[in-house]
mmCIF file of C-alpha atoms in Angstrom:
data_model
loop_
_atom_site.group_PDB
_atom_site.id
_atom_site.type_symbol
_atom_site.label_atom_id
_atom_site.label_comp_id
_atom_site.label_asym_id
_atom_site.label_seq_id
_atom_site.Cartn_x
_atom_site.Cartn_y
_atom_site.Cartn_z
ATOM 1 C CA MET H 1 86.781 23.735 -29.210
ATOM 2 C CA GLU H 2 90.602 22.813 -29.713
ATOM 3 C CA SER H 3 93.294 25.504 -29.608
ATOM 4 C CA TYR H 4 95.413 25.847 -32.533
ATOM 5 C CA SER H 5 98.220 25.041 -30.787
ATOM 6 C CA HIS H 6 97.044 22.301 -28.936
ATOM 7 C CA PHE H 7 96.530 21.004 -32.958
ATOM 8 C CA MET H 8 99.779 21.702 -33.741
ATOM 9 C CA GLU H 9 101.431 19.870 -30.923
ATOM 10 C CA ARG H 10 98.770 16.890 -31.173
ATOM 11 C CA ILE H 11 100.225 16.537 -34.929
ATOM 12 C CA THR H 12 104.146 16.486 -34.242
ATOM 13 C CA TYR H 13 103.416 12.418 -34.606
ATOM 14 C CA GLN H 14 103.310 13.336 -38.629
ATOM 15 C CA LYS H 15 106.363 12.602 -40.449
ATOM 16 C CA PRO H 16 108.077 12.761 -43.851
ATOM 17 C CA ASP H 17 108.950 8.944 -43.213
ATOM 18 C CA LEU H 18 106.064 6.765 -43.651
ATOM 19 C CA GLN H 19 105.326 5.419 -39.753
ATOM 20 C CA MET H 20 104.243 1.332 -40.087
ATOM 21 C CA GLY H 21 106.352 -0.355 -38.309
ATOM 22 C CA GLU H 22 108.919 -3.239 -39.131
ATOM 23 C CA GLY H 23 108.117 -6.484 -40.503
ATOM 24 C CA TYR H 24 104.402 -8.050 -42.387
ATOM 25 C CA PHE H 25 102.193 -5.125 -42.526
ATOM 26 C CA HIS H 26 98.852 -5.898 -41.341
ATOM 27 C CA ALA H 27 96.331 -3.594 -42.136
ATOM 28 C CA ASP H 28 93.254 -2.924 -39.587
ATOM 29 C CA GLY H 29 89.910 -4.835 -39.309
ATOM 30 C CA ARG H 30 88.096 -1.627 -40.879
ATOM 31 C CA VAL H 31 89.512 -2.049 -44.473
ATOM 32 C CA LEU H 32 87.769 -5.723 -44.487
ATOM 33 C CA GLU H 33 84.633 -3.762 -43.757
ATOM 34 C CA LYS H 34 84.973 -1.642 -46.622
ATOM 35 C CA VAL H 35 87.551 -3.919 -49.471
ATOM 36 C CA ASP H 36 86.026 -6.939 -50.356
ATOM 37 C CA ASP H 37 88.028 -10.431 -51.175
ATOM 38 C CA VAL H 38 89.111 -9.363 -53.356
ATOM 39 C CA ASN H 39 90.077 -5.613 -53.232
ATOM 40 C CA CYS H 40 87.648 -3.864 -54.352
ATOM 41 C CA PHE H 41 84.873 -1.776 -52.418
ATOM 42 C CA SER H 42 82.123 -3.733 -50.360
ATOM 43 C CA GLY H 43 79.043 -2.406 -49.425
ATOM 44 C CA PHE H 44 79.539 0.592 -47.009
ATOM 45 C CA TYR H 45 77.092 2.814 -45.464
ATOM 46 C CA GLY H 46 76.460 6.171 -43.983
ATOM 47 C CA ASP H 47 76.928 9.691 -43.694
ATOM 48 C CA THR H 48 79.310 13.158 -43.436
ATOM 49 C CA VAL H 49 80.269 16.254 -43.428
ATOM 50 C CA VAL H 50 82.777 17.354 -46.546
ATOM 51 C CA PHE H 51 84.912 19.840 -48.344
ATOM 52 C CA THR H 52 84.332 18.531 -52.080
ATOM 53 C CA ILE H 53 87.434 19.854 -53.958
ATOM 54 C CA ASP H 54 86.625 21.254 -57.416
ATOM 55 C CA SER H 55 87.593 19.679 -60.333
ATOM 56 C CA ASP H 56 89.418 22.398 -61.734
ATOM 57 C CA ASP H 57 91.526 23.230 -58.552
ATOM 58 C CA GLU H 58 94.634 22.944 -58.899
ATOM 59 C CA ALA H 59 95.876 21.235 -55.819
ATOM 60 C CA LYS H 60 92.922 18.460 -56.872
ATOM 61 C CA LYS H 61 94.820 17.415 -60.381
ATOM 62 C CA LYS H 62 98.124 17.731 -57.558
ATOM 63 C CA ILE H 63 96.083 14.997 -55.650
ATOM 64 C CA ALA H 64 95.435 13.021 -58.680
ATOM 65 C CA ASP H 65 99.151 12.991 -59.261
ATOM 66 C CA ILE H 66 100.206 11.675 -55.905
ATOM 67 C CA ILE H 67 97.597 9.153 -56.351
ATOM 68 C CA ASN H 68 98.553 8.118 -59.718
ATOM 69 C CA VAL H 69 102.438 7.543 -58.647
ATOM 70 C CA LEU H 70 101.066 5.092 -55.983
ATOM 71 C CA TYR H 71 98.763 3.370 -58.070
ATOM 72 C CA LYS H 72 102.023 2.958 -60.304
ATOM 73 C CA GLU H 73 104.761 2.382 -57.959
ATOM 74 C CA VAL H 74 102.805 0.153 -55.485
ATOM 75 C CA PRO H 75 99.828 -1.084 -56.388
ATOM 76 C CA PHE H 76 100.014 -4.380 -54.381
ATOM 77 C CA CYS H 77 99.808 -2.436 -51.404
ATOM 78 C CA LEU H 78 96.847 -0.492 -51.812
ATOM 79 C CA ALA H 79 92.949 -1.968 -52.725
ATOM 80 C CA GLN H 80 90.372 -0.726 -55.297
ATOM 81 C CA LYS H 81 91.864 2.806 -56.709
ATOM 82 C CA LEU H 82 89.406 5.529 -55.359
ATOM 83 C CA SER H 83 88.090 8.085 -57.998
ATOM 84 C CA ILE H 84 89.764 11.614 -58.339
ATOM 85 C CA SER H 85 85.788 13.060 -58.984
ATOM 86 C CA THR H 86 85.670 11.886 -54.870
ATOM 87 C CA LEU H 87 88.147 13.231 -53.599
ATOM 88 C CA HIS H 88 87.241 15.442 -50.139
ATOM 89 C CA MET H 89 88.915 16.498 -46.938
ATOM 90 C CA THR H 90 86.211 15.172 -44.170
ATOM 91 C CA LEU H 91 85.337 17.730 -41.561
ATOM 92 C CA HIS H 92 83.422 15.489 -39.720
ATOM 93 C CA ASP H 93 82.027 11.758 -39.686
ATOM 94 C CA LEU H 94 78.653 10.871 -38.740
ATOM 95 C CA SER H 95 77.766 7.276 -39.117
ATOM 96 C CA ALA H 96 78.755 4.361 -40.843
ATOM 97 C CA SER H 97 78.376 0.665 -40.853
ATOM 98 C CA ALA H 98 78.731 -2.624 -43.657
ATOM 99 C CA ASN H 99 74.885 -2.871 -43.035
ATOM 100 C CA ASN H 100 72.619 -0.118 -43.427
ATOM 101 C CA GLU H 101 69.877 -1.275 -41.021
ATOM 102 C CA ASN H 102 72.103 -0.373 -38.845
ATOM 103 C CA VAL H 103 72.603 3.589 -39.631
ATOM 104 C CA SER H 104 69.319 3.828 -41.626
ATOM 105 C CA SER H 105 68.065 5.892 -38.871
ATOM 106 C CA ASP H 106 71.119 7.863 -37.693
ATOM 107 C CA VAL H 107 71.583 9.495 -41.322
ATOM 108 C CA ALA H 108 67.710 10.281 -41.192
ATOM 109 C CA TYR H 109 67.980 12.027 -37.878
ATOM 110 C CA ASN H 110 71.629 12.885 -39.169
ATOM 111 C CA GLY H 111 70.048 14.755 -42.331
ATOM 112 C CA SER H 112 67.134 16.595 -40.790
ATOM 113 C CA GLN H 113 69.116 17.995 -37.127
ATOM 114 C CA LEU H 114 71.605 19.253 -39.251
ATOM 115 C CA LYS H 115 69.408 21.106 -41.604
ATOM 116 C CA LYS H 116 67.601 22.747 -38.831
ATOM 117 C CA MET H 117 71.366 23.766 -37.243
ATOM 118 C CA LEU H 118 71.980 25.201 -40.376
ATOM 119 C CA ALA H 119 68.606 27.381 -40.513
ATOM 120 C CA GLU H 120 69.326 28.570 -36.681
ATOM 121 C CA ASN H 121 73.155 28.892 -37.600
ATOM 122 C CA PRO H 122 74.053 30.143 -41.148
ATOM 123 C CA ILE H 123 77.202 29.263 -42.074
ATOM 124 C CA LYS H 124 78.825 32.460 -44.423
ATOM 125 C CA SER H 125 80.613 31.889 -47.835
ATOM 126 C CA GLU H 126 84.692 32.197 -46.833
ATOM 127 C CA ALA H 127 88.123 30.531 -47.886
ATOM 128 C CA ILE H 128 89.743 28.639 -45.140
ATOM 129 C CA LYS H 129 93.324 28.366 -46.555
ATOM 130 C CA MET H 130 95.230 25.226 -45.934
ATOM 131 C CA LYS H 131 98.596 23.547 -47.004
ATOM 132 C CA THR H 132 99.734 19.928 -47.378
ATOM 133 C CA HIS H 133 101.570 18.556 -44.875
ATOM 134 C CA PHE H 134 102.492 14.715 -45.541
ATOM 135 C CA ILE H 135 101.543 11.605 -46.342
ATOM 136 C CA ILE H 136 100.888 9.453 -43.532
ATOM 137 C CA ASN H 137 99.527 5.704 -42.333
ATOM 138 C CA MET H 138 95.892 6.521 -40.785
ATOM 139 C CA VAL H 139 95.007 3.790 -38.483
ATOM 140 C CA ASN H 140 96.632 1.035 -40.672
ATOM 141 C CA THR H 141 93.548 1.160 -42.753
ATOM 142 C CA SER H 142 94.489 4.232 -45.409
ATOM 143 C CA LEU H 143 97.280 6.637 -46.913
ATOM 144 C CA VAL H 144 95.673 9.918 -46.398
ATOM 145 C CA MET H 145 96.863 13.460 -47.464
ATOM 146 C CA ALA H 146 97.366 14.927 -43.966
ATOM 147 C CA LEU H 147 96.616 19.176 -44.102
ATOM 148 C CA VAL H 148 97.176 21.520 -42.139
ATOM 149 C CA PRO H 149 95.883 25.376 -41.742
ATOM 150 C CA GLU H 150 97.684 28.164 -42.834
ATOM 151 C CA ASN H 151 97.165 29.591 -39.305
ATOM 152 C CA GLU H 152 95.497 30.181 -35.767
ATOM 153 C CA GLU H 153 92.368 31.995 -38.082
ATOM 154 C CA GLU H 154 91.735 29.875 -40.637
ATOM 155 C CA TRP H 155 91.559 26.750 -37.932
ATOM 156 C CA ASN H 156 89.338 28.456 -36.042
ATOM 157 C CA LYS H 157 86.973 28.740 -39.194
ATOM 158 C CA LEU H 158 87.508 25.288 -39.418
ATOM 159 C CA GLN H 159 86.558 24.248 -35.817
ATOM 160 C CA ARG H 160 83.753 26.412 -35.446
ATOM 161 C CA ILE H 161 81.433 24.304 -37.609
ATOM 162 C CA TYR H 162 83.033 21.200 -36.541
ATOM 163 C CA ASP H 163 81.878 22.230 -33.272
ATOM 164 C CA LEU H 164 78.354 22.884 -34.512
ATOM 165 C CA ILE H 165 78.248 19.180 -36.537
ATOM 166 C CA ASP H 166 79.570 18.140 -32.916
ATOM 167 C CA LYS H 167 76.676 19.101 -31.493
ATOM 168 C CA VAL H 168 73.975 17.180 -33.834
ATOM 169 C CA ARG H 169 76.383 13.990 -33.696
ATOM 170 C CA VAL H 170 79.489 13.607 -31.659
ATOM 171 C CA CYS H 171 82.116 12.490 -33.931
ATOM 172 C CA PRO H 172 83.212 8.832 -32.904
ATOM 173 C CA TYR H 173 86.941 10.381 -32.626
ATOM 174 C CA PRO H 174 87.934 12.575 -29.844
ATOM 175 C CA TYR H 175 89.214 15.603 -32.818
ATOM 176 C CA LEU H 176 89.507 16.954 -36.368
ATOM 177 C CA THR H 177 92.386 15.930 -38.745
ATOM 178 C CA PRO H 178 92.387 17.414 -41.835
ATOM 179 C CA HIS H 179 93.114 14.969 -44.499
ATOM 180 C CA ILE H 180 92.218 13.670 -47.930
ATOM 181 C CA THR H 181 91.695 9.891 -48.038
ATOM 182 C CA LEU H 182 94.508 8.924 -51.176
ATOM 183 C CA ALA H 183 94.676 5.258 -50.690
ATOM 184 C CA TYR H 184 92.333 2.156 -48.849
ATOM 185 C CA TYR H 185 95.480 -0.625 -48.062
ATOM 186 C CA ASN H 186 95.407 -3.818 -49.327
ATOM 187 C CA ARG H 187 93.368 -6.203 -47.272
ATOM 188 C CA TYR H 188 95.521 -9.073 -46.852
ATOM 189 C CA GLY H 189 98.411 -6.127 -45.606
ATOM 190 C CA PHE H 190 101.842 -7.015 -47.714
ATOM 191 C CA ASN H 191 105.853 -8.138 -46.450
ATOM 192 C CA GLU H 192 108.101 -6.447 -45.561
ATOM 193 C CA GLN H 193 110.124 -5.098 -48.634
ATOM 194 C CA ALA H 194 106.931 -3.977 -50.002
ATOM 195 C CA ALA H 195 106.692 -2.160 -47.558
ATOM 196 C CA TYR H 196 109.862 -0.855 -47.829
ATOM 197 C CA VAL H 197 109.035 0.542 -51.160
ATOM 198 C CA LEU H 198 105.843 2.175 -50.515
ATOM 199 C CA LYS H 199 108.394 3.880 -47.129
ATOM 200 C CA SER H 200 110.571 5.021 -50.197
ATOM 201 C CA VAL H 201 108.045 6.336 -52.307
ATOM 202 C CA VAL H 202 105.978 8.358 -49.741
ATOM 203 C CA LYS H 203 108.955 9.917 -48.449
ATOM 204 C CA LYS H 204 109.966 11.216 -51.919
ATOM 205 C CA LEU H 205 106.422 12.163 -52.304
ATOM 206 C CA ASN H 206 106.534 14.238 -48.518
ATOM 207 C CA LYS H 207 109.204 16.464 -49.952
ATOM 208 C CA ASN H 208 106.963 19.076 -52.029
ATOM 209 C CA SER H 209 103.955 20.886 -49.933
ATOM 210 C CA PHE H 210 101.556 22.805 -51.609
ATOM 211 C CA ASP H 211 98.368 25.053 -50.950
ATOM 212 C CA ILE H 212 94.980 23.854 -51.141
ATOM 213 C CA THR H 213 92.131 27.023 -50.470
ATOM 214 C CA LEU H 214 88.759 25.526 -49.203
ATOM 215 C CA SER H 215 85.820 27.368 -48.796
ATOM 216 C CA THR H 216 82.989 26.857 -46.906
ATOM 217 C CA ASP H 217 80.612 26.684 -49.974
ATOM 218 C CA ASP H 218 81.753 23.302 -50.913
ATOM 219 C CA ILE H 219 80.842 21.745 -47.251
ATOM 220 C CA PHE H 220 78.376 19.015 -48.117
ATOM 221 C CA TYR H 221 76.283 16.607 -45.909
ATOM 222 C CA GLN H 222 76.799 13.181 -48.218
ATOM 223 C CA THR H 223 75.590 9.844 -47.547
ATOM 224 C CA PHE H 224 77.504 7.150 -49.164
ATOM 225 C CA THR H 225 77.535 3.353 -49.992
ATOM 226 C CA ASP H 226 80.570 2.726 -50.276
ATOM 227 C CA MET H 227 83.907 4.126 -50.310
ATOM 228 C CA ASN H 228 83.705 5.460 -53.507
ATOM 229 C CA THR H 229 80.116 5.955 -53.744
ATOM 230 C CA TYR H 230 78.934 9.888 -52.125
ATOM 231 C CA ASN H 231 75.658 11.746 -52.791
ATOM 232 C CA SER H 232 75.908 15.370 -51.850
ATOM 233 C CA GLU H 233 72.433 15.219 -50.060
ATOM 234 C CA PHE H 234 72.719 19.547 -49.863
ATOM 235 C CA SER H 235 75.393 22.550 -49.300
ATOM 236 C CA PHE H 236 76.254 23.958 -45.833
ATOM 237 C CA THR H 237 76.031 27.359 -47.265
ATOM 238 C CA LYS H 238 72.536 26.854 -49.757
ATOM 239 C CA ILE H 239 70.302 25.087 -47.576
#
C-alpha cells in the first residue's frame, strides 16, 4: 500500500500553472483512440471501478461550472463535451481498448472476480473526505481535476480498497492518482496562442479549492462503450 507521505511527495508536480510545454501542443496518441476525426467520442470499450458523484452534491455542481467555463473560454482546445451525468472519480482502471473483442473476455473475468473478492472482503459504508487540488494536464490526453485526501486516514481508506481491486487486475499504471476528468483535448492539438489562453483560464480556476466527500456506497464497477457512456454493473457495498 502506498503511504500517504509518498503520495503527497509524488504529486508535487501538480501546480496551479498548467504544465504543457511551449509551442504547438500535440495531444497524446491515446486521444486518437477515444476521439474521432470530428472530435466526437468514438467507440472505446472496457471496465473500471469508480466513485460516482450524486447529482445533488454541491461539489458536482461546482465541477460542472468549471467544465462550462472551459468550454466557453477555450472550446478550440477540447474535444466533445463530457456529459455531467458521467462525472466520477476513478478508483482503479481495469481494461480498455478501441476494439471490443480485445477486452470482452477480460471484462467478463474482472466482473466475476470482483464479485468473488467482495463476497470475501465486504466493503463497509463510510465517507472519504477529499478536496480539490489543481486542474492539471493528464499525460497530454485530458484536463482533470486532481484530488487529495483530507489526511492520512482518508488516504488509507482509499488505498485499502484499491489494493483489493489490484489483486483482481493489476492497474495499468503503478499508482492511484485521484482525479475527475473534465475534458479531453482536441485530437489535432492547438497552437501556442491557444495554449496560452488555456493556461490563463486554468490558472484563474485553480485559485479556488473545495471539499468533496466521497462515499463507499457510491463505488461501482462500470463498463463503458465510449468516454461518454458508462454503465454501472454493481455497487461495491450492495453486492
